[in-house]
Amino acid sequence: MMLGNEAIARGAYEAGVKVSVAYPGTPSTEISEFLVQYKDDLYCEWSPNEKVATEVAIGASVAGVRAMSCMKHVGFNVAADPAYTVSYMGVNGGLVIVVADDPGLYSSQNEQDTRMVARAAKLPVLEPSDSEEARKFMKMAFELSERFDRPFVYRTTTRLAHSQGLVKPEEREEIEDKPYVKDIRKTVMMPGNAKLRHVEIEKRNLELAEAANTLPVNRVEMRDTKVGVITSGIPYQYVREALPDASVLKLGMVNPLPRKLIEDFASKVETLYVVEELDPVIEEQVRSWGIHAVGKEIFTVQGEYSANMIRTAIAGEALDLAAPAQVPVRPPILCPGCPHRSVYYVLNKLKMHAAGDIGCYTLGAVAPLSVVDTTICMGASISSLHGMEKAKGKDYVKNWVAVIGDSTFLHTGVNSLMNMVYNKSAGTVIILDNSTTGMTGHQDHAATGKTLQGDPAYAIHIPTLCRAMGVRHVTEINAFDIEGLEKLIKEETARDELSVIITKTPCVLLSKAKKPLYAVRSEMCRKCGMCMKPGCPAMTRSADGAVHIDDTMCTGCGLCGSLCKFGAIELVKEGER
Amino acid sequence: MAAKNIMIVGVGGQGTLLTSRILGGLAIAGGYDVKMSEVHGMAQRGGSVVTFVRYGENVAEPIVEEGQADVIIAFEKLEALRYAHFLKKDGALIVNDWRIDPMPVVIGAAEYPEHIIEDLREHYKVYTVNATEEAKKLGNPKVFNLVVLGIAAQHMDFTEEQWYGVIERTVPPRTVEINKKAFQAGYHL
């Protein structure tokens, strides 16, 4: 039984991968976390971002070994620069870029379709439908990459990545390193060379498209010919569930498409449907060949599909379903004891706006903290704050700050801060340093002192890095020192110069030690509600205003106690924080 | 055999993942094809979470859809109400009689529904337990999910020994005994 991501890692291991590089991103993170168990046979690392990761993998491929990089869909945008050009170069050792899409936006800022990006970059794409295929397709991807001299994109979605299914593991195949032969026409992409490579890769892609008609990665399942469905990935499972009698053309390679195979399949069925989540990538190509296919006129371009959706849209079944109950939503929230809550409490008290970034701390946008005003992409907090200042002047940003996590700062925040120094910003940047990549489940990074393989490493000192770039006012403070933090934020935002505040307090989930516990002394509680302001999920308030702390949830951060003016919240059990 | 569809619903951090993995392990031990779907990332942070476990001769999709769940295991009342319409007409709903206020309720922007269990009983076969209290009696409130699982097990066709076997293989070694005790408490309740 393996998670899709575990099966991808297993397939990579079996394929003889020697170098794998990634930046964490839901739903792709676990691939690297599973791969590290094979570290005696291969090398894997966390890189600061997806562009770096992909370039490291390209270097390994040029040197002659099988290499891969892994990321989420928006990470592929960061890696777009090397990806578009390595497409021209081709490979020496097989090269695979694993990209995980997130239809339904379980943990993402957009719902883009990687197949579109890959098509624009002229990169071939494989897409598996379950865990066992996830394993097998990794091996196929490396074989095809070397056979056709093309880097491959390997696309998954959240539902594939985070579903478990049965897998039949095989032995690792030790692949001999390809010899490195200097050939700058293939590896130096200056205009004269790239022009010739463009001709070459168009030819290779045509060859691949031709081969796709017979490659076992694509499969025709002829059943009843009344309904024929072209599908791929997880939607294949929904089609099988909803239309067990329908004929299916299951595509494992979704770019380039096998035209002859599709034309042949279309000619054998009465009505042809294309069932694909997100954009009509297959449908538009099929229609452009003059084949009539039904697709997005009955299916959405948003969210995940389901068998029920197909039963209704294609089979025309009227489903007798109970209506869902109308209940309050339960959005994700900052954990009890999260150091971000304390910083946001102070910012909220000071009526500050924050240009936000990507991480757990994005949750500071919602009530009752309501501090974060913008969230765009990794690193954008710092650069967008700078843009506001240049648009409206220094005074305008005196009640604004940028908030960014430590991992995100090292990902792409550093260049944005460099820009602030260079272009004379007066803004205030708060680096919420919780010593980990929190949202994706606690991965190490360049400032934690440990590598993905578990080895000790030099920990980049973030304050020194900021000073070295020329930031003159850099202050470190404990996130739970609310008085000190309030004073510091007031001072730094009032200043006509750039400042960086680093709130250095580890993520509450990092330590497994017994935590302290706070409780309310009801006889001293004046029911003022002050302690409820930060919105700690461990605290509830009954109709009469009395406050209760849930002893199974409290982690003893003490924020509520430090807000109580009447000493009604006290430490009842010692522990470690 | 038609696939058996189980859902585990609750609040992020309540151990839905561990519980679904115990169920999955059990189905594999029973020789079935199994698929499960989980929630990772942002949704885990105190949000509403749902995991699916499906087993049978051949399982295609990894999710359970509306109107198709044989059993729903709910670790919290409001979450039971949120997902109850996923049940089959004769499906069983196991509810931990426990309340965790979602943020809109904490800040007074929404009200926590009253009489959830009574309302659910009008439409579904409902089995309730205050598992958190039961687990506290055993000395560790965190194993409440195994108490709930014990009750759910009464409505599934695996032997008690099969359950203990998979619990031993799935939970952290130091917690095997307390988890088995919690399961036993639910199973014989």
Coordinates of N, CA and C in Angstrom, one line a residue, chain A residues 50-210:
Chain A
E50 N 12.4 26.2 -6.7 CA 12.2 25.2 -7.8 C 13.1 25.5 -9.0
K51 N 13.4 26.8 -9.2 CA 14.4 27.1 -10.3 C 15.7 26.5 -10.0
V52 N 16.2 26.7 -8.8 CA 17.5 26.1 -8.4 C 17.4 24.6 -8.5
A53 N 16.3 24.0 -8.0 CA 16.2 22.6 -8.0 C 16.3 22.0 -9.4
T54 N 15.6 22.6 -10.3 CA 15.6 22.1 -11.7 C 16.9 22.3 -12.4
E55 N 17.6 23.4 -12.0 CA 18.9 23.6 -12.6 C 19.9 22.6 -12.1
V56 N 19.8 22.2 -10.8 CA 20.7 21.2 -10.2 C 20.4 19.9 -11.0
A57 N 19.2 19.6 -11.2 CA 18.8 18.3 -11.9 C 19.3 18.3 -13.3
I58 N 19.3 19.5 -13.9 CA 19.8 19.6 -15.3 C 21.3 19.4 -15.3
G59 N 22.0 19.9 -14.4 CA 23.4 19.7 -14.3 C 23.8 18.2 -14.1
A60 N 23.0 17.5 -13.3 CA 23.2 16.1 -13.1 C 22.9 15.3 -14.4
S61 N 21.9 15.8 -15.1 CA 21.6 15.1 -16.4 C 22.7 15.3 -17.4
V62 N 23.2 16.6 -17.5 CA 24.3 16.9 -18.4 C 25.5 16.0 -18.1
A63 N 25.8 15.8 -16.8 CA 26.9 15.0 -16.3 C 26.7 13.5 -16.6
G64 N 25.4 13.1 -17.0 CA 25.2 11.8 -17.4 C 24.5 10.8 -16.5
V65 N 23.8 11.3 -15.5 CA 23.0 10.4 -14.6 C 21.5 10.8 -14.8
R66 N 20.7 9.8 -14.3 CA 19.2 10.1 -14.3 C 18.9 11.0 -13.1
A67 N 18.2 12.1 -13.4 CA 18.0 13.1 -12.4 C 16.6 13.6 -12.5
M68 N 16.1 14.2 -11.4 CA 14.7 14.7 -11.4 C 14.6 15.9 -10.4
S69 N 13.6 16.7 -10.7 CA 13.2 17.7 -9.7 C 11.7 17.6 -9.5
C70 N 11.3 18.0 -8.2 CA 9.9 17.8 -7.9 C 9.3 19.1 -7.3
M71 N 8.1 19.4 -7.6 CA 7.5 20.7 -7.2 C 6.0 20.7 -7.4
K72 N 5.3 21.7 -6.8 CA 3.9 21.8 -7.1 C 3.7 22.7 -8.3
H73 N 2.5 22.8 -8.8 CA 2.3 23.5 -10.0 C 2.8 24.9 -10.0
V74 N 2.6 25.7 -9.0 CA 3.1 27.1 -9.0 C 4.6 27.1 -8.9
G75 N 5.2 26.1 -8.3 CA 6.6 26.0 -8.3 C 7.2 25.8 -9.7
F76 N 6.4 25.2 -10.6 CA 6.8 25.0 -12.0 C 6.9 26.4 -12.7
N77 N 6.2 27.4 -12.2 CA 6.3 28.7 -12.8 C 7.7 29.3 -12.4
V78 N 8.1 29.0 -11.2 CA 9.5 29.5 -10.7 C 10.5 28.8 -11.6
A79 N 10.3 27.5 -11.9 CA 11.3 26.7 -12.6 C 11.1 26.9 -14.1
A80 N 10.2 27.7 -14.5 CA 9.9 27.9 -16.0 C 11.1 28.2 -16.8
D81 N 11.9 29.1 -16.2 CA 13.1 29.6 -17.0 C 14.0 28.5 -17.4
P82 N 14.5 27.7 -16.5 CA 15.3 26.5 -17.0 C 14.5 25.5 -17.8
A83 N 13.2 25.3 -17.4 CA 12.4 24.3 -18.1 C 12.3 24.5 -19.6
Y84 N 12.0 25.8 -19.9 CA 11.7 26.1 -21.3 C 13.0 25.9 -22.1
T85 N 14.1 26.2 -21.5 CA 15.4 26.1 -22.3 C 16.0 24.7 -22.3
V86 N 15.8 24.0 -21.2 CA 16.4 22.6 -21.2 C 15.5 21.8 -22.2
S87 N 14.3 22.2 -22.5 CA 13.5 21.6 -23.5 C 14.3 21.6 -24.9
Y88 N 15.0 22.7 -25.1 CA 15.8 22.8 -26.4 C 17.0 21.9 -26.3
M89 N 17.6 21.9 -25.1 CA 18.9 21.1 -24.9 C 18.7 19.6 -25.1
G90 N 17.6 19.1 -24.5 CA 17.5 17.7 -24.4 C 18.3 17.2 -23.2
V91 N 18.6 15.9 -23.2 CA 19.2 15.3 -22.0 C 20.4 14.5 -22.4
N92 N 21.2 14.2 -21.3 CA 22.2 13.2 -21.4 C 21.7 12.0 -20.6
G93 N 21.8 12.1 -19.3 CA 21.1 11.2 -18.4 C 19.6 11.6 -18.4
G94 N 18.7 10.7 -18.3 CA 17.3 11.0 -18.3 C 16.9 12.1 -17.3
L95 N 16.0 12.9 -17.7 CA 15.6 14.1 -16.9 C 14.1 14.1 -16.8
V96 N 13.6 14.2 -15.5 CA 12.1 14.2 -15.3 C 11.8 15.3 -14.3
I97 N 10.9 16.2 -14.7 CA 10.4 17.2 -13.8 C 9.0 16.8 -13.3
V98 N 8.9 16.5 -12.0 CA 7.6 16.0 -11.5 C 6.8 17.3 -11.0
V99 N 5.6 17.5 -11.5 CA 4.8 18.6 -11.1 C 3.5 18.2 -10.7
A100 N 3.1 18.6 -9.5 CA 1.8 18.2 -8.9 C 0.8 19.4 -8.9
D101 N -0.3 19.1 -9.7 CA -1.4 20.1 -9.8 C -2.3 20.0 -8.6
D102 N -3.2 21.0 -8.4 CA -4.1 21.0 -7.2 C -5.5 21.4 -7.6
P103 N -6.2 20.6 -8.5 CA -7.6 20.9 -8.8 C -8.4 20.9 -7.5
G104 N -9.2 22.0 -7.3 CA -9.9 22.1 -6.1 C -9.2 22.9 -5.0
L105 N -8.0 23.3 -5.3 CA -7.2 24.2 -4.4 C -7.3 23.8 -3.0
Y106 N -6.8 22.6 -2.7 CA -6.8 22.2 -1.3 C -5.7 23.0 -0.5
S107 N -4.7 23.4 -1.2 CA -3.6 24.0 -0.5 C -2.8 24.9 -1.5
S108 N -3.4 25.7 -2.2 CA -2.7 26.5 -3.3 C -3.4 27.8 -3.5
Q109 N -2.7 28.7 -4.2 CA -3.2 30.0 -4.5 C -3.8 30.1 -5.9
N110 N -3.7 29.1 -6.7 CA -4.4 29.1 -8.0 C -4.6 27.6 -8.5
E111 N -5.2 27.5 -9.6 CA -5.7 26.2 -10.1 C -5.1 25.9 -11.5
Q112 N -3.9 26.4 -11.7 CA -3.4 26.3 -13.1 C -3.2 24.9 -13.5
D113 N -3.1 24.6 -14.9 CA -3.0 23.3 -15.4 C -1.6 23.2 -16.0
T114 N -0.8 22.3 -15.4 CA 0.6 22.1 -15.8 C 0.7 21.7 -17.3
R115 N -0.3 21.0 -17.8 CA -0.2 20.5 -19.1 C -0.1 21.7 -20.1
M116 N -0.8 22.8 -19.8 CA -0.7 24.0 -20.6 C 0.7 24.5 -20.6
V117 N 1.3 24.6 -19.4 CA 2.7 25.1 -19.3 C 3.7 24.2 -20.1
A118 N 3.5 22.9 -19.9 CA 4.4 22.0 -20.5 C 4.3 22.0 -22.1
R119 N 3.0 22.2 -22.5 CA 2.8 22.4 -24.0 C 3.6 23.6 -24.5
A120 N 3.4 24.7 -23.7 CA 4.1 25.9 -24.2 C 5.6 25.7 -24.2
A121 N 6.1 24.9 -23.3 CA 7.6 24.7 -23.2 C 8.0 23.5 -24.2
K122 N 7.0 23.0 -24.9 CA 7.2 21.8 -25.8 C 7.8 20.6 -25.1
L123 N 7.4 20.4 -23.8 CA 7.8 19.3 -23.1 C 6.8 18.2 -23.1
P124 N 7.2 16.9 -23.3 CA 6.3 15.8 -23.2 C 5.8 15.6 -21.8
V125 N 4.6 15.0 -21.6 CA 4.0 14.9 -20.3 C 3.5 13.5 -20.1
L126 N 3.8 12.8 -19.0 CA 3.2 11.6 -18.6 C 2.3 11.9 -17.4
E127 N 1.2 11.1 -17.3 CA 0.3 11.3 -16.1 C -0.3 10.0 -15.7
P128 N 0.0 9.5 -14.5 CA -0.5 8.2 -14.0 C -1.9 8.3 -13.4
S129 N -2.6 7.2 -13.2 CA -3.9 7.2 -12.7 C -4.1 6.5 -11.3
D130 N -3.1 5.9 -10.8 CA -3.1 5.3 -9.4 C -1.7 5.1 -9.0
S131 N -1.5 4.5 -7.8 CA -0.2 4.4 -7.2 C 0.7 3.5 -8.0
E132 N 0.1 2.3 -8.4 CA 1.0 1.4 -9.2 C 1.4 2.0 -10.5
E133 N 0.6 2.7 -11.2 CA 1.0 3.4 -12.4 C 2.0 4.5 -12.1
A134 N 1.8 5.1 -10.9 CA 2.8 6.2 -10.5 C 4.2 5.6 -10.5
R135 N 4.3 4.4 -9.9 CA 5.6 3.7 -9.9 C 6.1 3.4 -11.3
K136 N 5.2 2.7 -12.1 CA 5.7 2.3 -13.4 C 6.0 3.4 -14.3
F137 N 5.2 4.5 -14.3 CA 5.3 5.6 -15.2 C 6.7 6.3 -14.9
M138 N 7.1 6.3 -13.7 CA 8.4 7.0 -13.4 C 9.5 6.3 -14.2
K139 N 9.5 5.0 -14.3 CA 10.5 4.2 -15.0 C 10.4 4.5 -16.5
M140 N 9.1 4.5 -17.0 CA 8.9 4.8 -18.4 C 9.4 6.2 -18.7
A141 N 9.1 7.2 -17.8 CA 9.5 8.5 -18.1 C 11.0 8.6 -18.4
F142 N 11.8 7.9 -17.5 CA 13.2 8.0 -17.7 C 13.7 7.3 -19.0
E143 N 13.0 6.1 -19.3 CA 13.4 5.4 -20.5 C 13.1 6.3 -21.7
L144 N 11.9 6.8 -21.8 CA 11.5 7.7 -22.9 C 12.3 8.9 -23.0
S145 N 12.7 9.5 -21.9 CA 13.5 10.7 -21.9 C 14.8 10.4 -22.6
E146 N 15.4 9.3 -22.3 CA 16.7 9.0 -22.9 C 16.5 8.6 -24.4
R147 N 15.5 7.8 -24.6 CA 15.3 7.3 -26.0 C 15.0 8.4 -27.0
F148 N 14.2 9.4 -26.6 CA 13.8 10.5 -27.5 C 14.6 11.8 -27.2
D149 N 15.6 11.7 -26.3 CA 16.4 12.9 -26.0 C 15.5 14.1 -25.6
R150 N 14.5 13.8 -24.7 CA 13.6 14.9 -24.3 C 13.5 14.9 -22.8
P151 N 13.6 16.0 -22.1 CA 13.2 16.1 -20.7 C 11.7 15.8 -20.6
F152 N 11.3 15.1 -19.6 CA 9.8 14.8 -19.4 C 9.2 15.5 -18.2
V153 N 8.0 16.0 -18.4 CA 7.2 16.4 -17.3 C 6.4 15.3 -16.8
Y154 N 6.3 15.1 -15.5 CA 5.5 14.0 -15.0 C 4.4 14.7 -14.1
R155 N 3.2 14.7 -14.6 CA 2.2 15.4 -13.9 C 1.3 14.5 -13.0
T156 N 1.1 15.0 -11.8 CA 0.1 14.4 -10.9 C -0.8 15.4 -10.4
T157 N -1.9 15.0 -9.7 CA -2.8 15.9 -9.0 C -2.9 15.5 -7.6
T158 N -3.5 16.4 -6.8 CA -3.6 16.1 -5.3 C -4.2 14.8 -5.1
R159 N -5.2 14.4 -5.8 CA -6.0 13.2 -5.5 C -5.1 12.0 -5.8
L160 N -4.2 12.0 -6.8 CA -3.3 11.0 -7.0 C -2.2 11.0 -6.0
A161 N -1.6 12.1 -5.7 CA -0.5 12.3 -4.8 C -0.8 11.8 -3.4
H162 N -2.1 12.1 -3.0 CA -2.5 11.8 -1.6 C -3.5 10.7 -1.5
S163 N -3.5 9.8 -2.5 CA -4.3 8.6 -2.3 C -3.4 7.4 -2.2
Q164 N -3.9 6.4 -1.5 CA -3.0 5.2 -1.4 C -3.7 4.1 -2.2
G165 N -2.8 3.2 -2.8 CA -3.3 2.1 -3.5 C -2.2 1.0 -3.5
L166 N -2.5 -0.2 -3.9 CA -1.6 -1.3 -3.9 C -0.5 -1.2 -4.9
V167 N 0.7 -1.5 -4.6 CA 1.8 -1.3 -5.5 C 2.7 -2.6 -5.4
K168 N 3.2 -3.0 -6.6 CA 4.1 -4.2 -6.7 C 5.5 -3.7 -6.9
P169 N 6.3 -3.4 -5.9 CA 7.6 -2.9 -6.1 C 8.5 -3.9 -6.8
E170 N 9.5 -3.4 -7.6 CA 10.5 -4.2 -8.3 C 11.9 -3.8 -7.8
E171 N 12.9 -4.5 -8.3 CA 14.3 -4.1 -7.9 C 14.7 -2.8 -8.6
R172 N 15.7 -2.2 -8.0 CA 16.3 -1.1 -8.6 C 17.2 -1.5 -9.7
E173 N 17.1 -0.7 -10.8 CA 17.9 -1.0 -12.0 C 19.1 -0.1 -11.9
E174 N 20.3 -0.6 -11.8 CA 21.5 0.3 -11.8 C 21.8 0.7 -13.2
I175 N 21.7 2.0 -13.5 CA 21.9 2.5 -14.8 C 23.4 3.0 -14.9
E176 N 24.1 2.6 -15.9 CA 25.4 3.1 -16.1 C 25.4 4.6 -16.5
D177 N 26.3 5.4 -15.9 CA 26.4 6.8 -16.3 C 26.7 6.9 -17.8
K178 N 26.0 7.9 -18.4 CA 26.3 8.2 -19.8 C 27.6 9.0 -19.8
P179 N 28.4 8.7 -20.8 CA 29.7 9.5 -20.9 C 29.4 10.9 -21.2
Y180 N 30.1 11.9 -20.6 CA 30.0 13.3 -21.0 C 30.8 13.6 -22.2
V181 N 30.2 14.0 -23.3 CA 30.9 14.4 -24.5 C 30.7 15.9 -24.7
K182 N 31.7 16.7 -24.7 CA 31.5 18.1 -24.9 C 30.9 18.4 -26.2
D183 N 29.7 19.1 -26.2 CA 29.0 19.4 -27.5 C 28.2 20.7 -27.3
I184 N 28.9 21.8 -27.5 CA 28.3 23.1 -27.1 C 27.0 23.4 -28.0
R185 N 26.9 22.8 -29.1 CA 25.7 23.0 -29.9 C 24.5 22.5 -29.2
K186 N 24.7 21.6 -28.3 CA 23.5 21.0 -27.6 C 23.4 21.6 -26.1
T187 N 24.5 22.1 -25.6 CA 24.4 22.5 -24.2 C 24.7 24.0 -24.0
V188 N 25.1 24.8 -25.0 CA 25.2 26.2 -24.8 C 24.1 26.9 -25.7
M189 N 23.1 27.3 -25.0 CA 21.9 27.8 -25.7 C 22.0 29.3 -26.0
M190 N 23.0 29.6 -26.9 CA 23.1 31.0 -27.4 C 22.4 30.9 -28.7
P191 N 22.0 32.1 -29.3 CA 21.0 32.2 -30.4 C 21.3 31.2 -31.5
G192 N 22.5 31.2 -32.0 CA 22.9 30.3 -33.1 C 22.6 28.9 -32.9
N193 N 23.0 28.4 -31.7 CA 22.8 27.0 -31.3 C 21.3 26.7 -31.0
A194 N 20.7 27.6 -30.3 CA 19.3 27.4 -29.9 C 18.4 27.4 -31.1
K195 N 18.7 28.2 -32.2 CA 17.9 28.2 -33.4 C 17.9 26.8 -34.0
L196 N 19.1 26.1 -34.0 CA 19.2 24.8 -34.6 C 18.5 23.8 -33.7
R197 N 18.6 24.0 -32.4 CA 18.0 23.0 -31.4 C 16.5 23.1 -31.6
H198 N 16.0 24.3 -31.8 CA 14.5 24.4 -31.9 C 14.0 23.5 -33.1
V199 N 14.7 23.5 -34.2 CA 14.4 22.7 -35.3 C 14.4 21.2 -34.9
E200 N 15.5 20.9 -34.2 CA 15.7 19.5 -33.8 C 14.6 19.0 -32.8
I201 N 14.2 19.9 -31.8 CA 13.3 19.4 -30.9 C 11.9 19.3 -31.4
E202 N 11.6 20.1 -32.4 CA 10.3 20.0 -33.1 C 10.2 18.6 -33.8
K203 N 11.3 18.2 -34.4 CA 11.4 16.9 -35.1 C 11.2 15.8 -34.0
R204 N 12.0 15.9 -32.9 CA 11.9 14.9 -31.9 C 10.5 14.7 -31.3
N205 N 9.8 15.9 -31.1 CA 8.4 15.8 -30.6 C 7.5 15.1 -31.6
L206 N 7.7 15.4 -32.9 CA 6.9 14.7 -33.9 C 7.1 13.2 -33.9
E207 N 8.4 12.8 -33.7 CA 8.7 11.4 -33.6 C 8.0 10.8 -32.4
L208 N 8.1 11.5 -31.3 CA 7.5 11.0 -30.1 C 5.9 10.9 -30.3
A209 N 5.3 11.9 -30.9 CA 3.9 11.9 -31.2 C 3.5 10.7 -32.0
E210 N 4.3 10.3 -33.0 CA 4.1 9.2 -33.8 C 4.2 7.9 -33.0

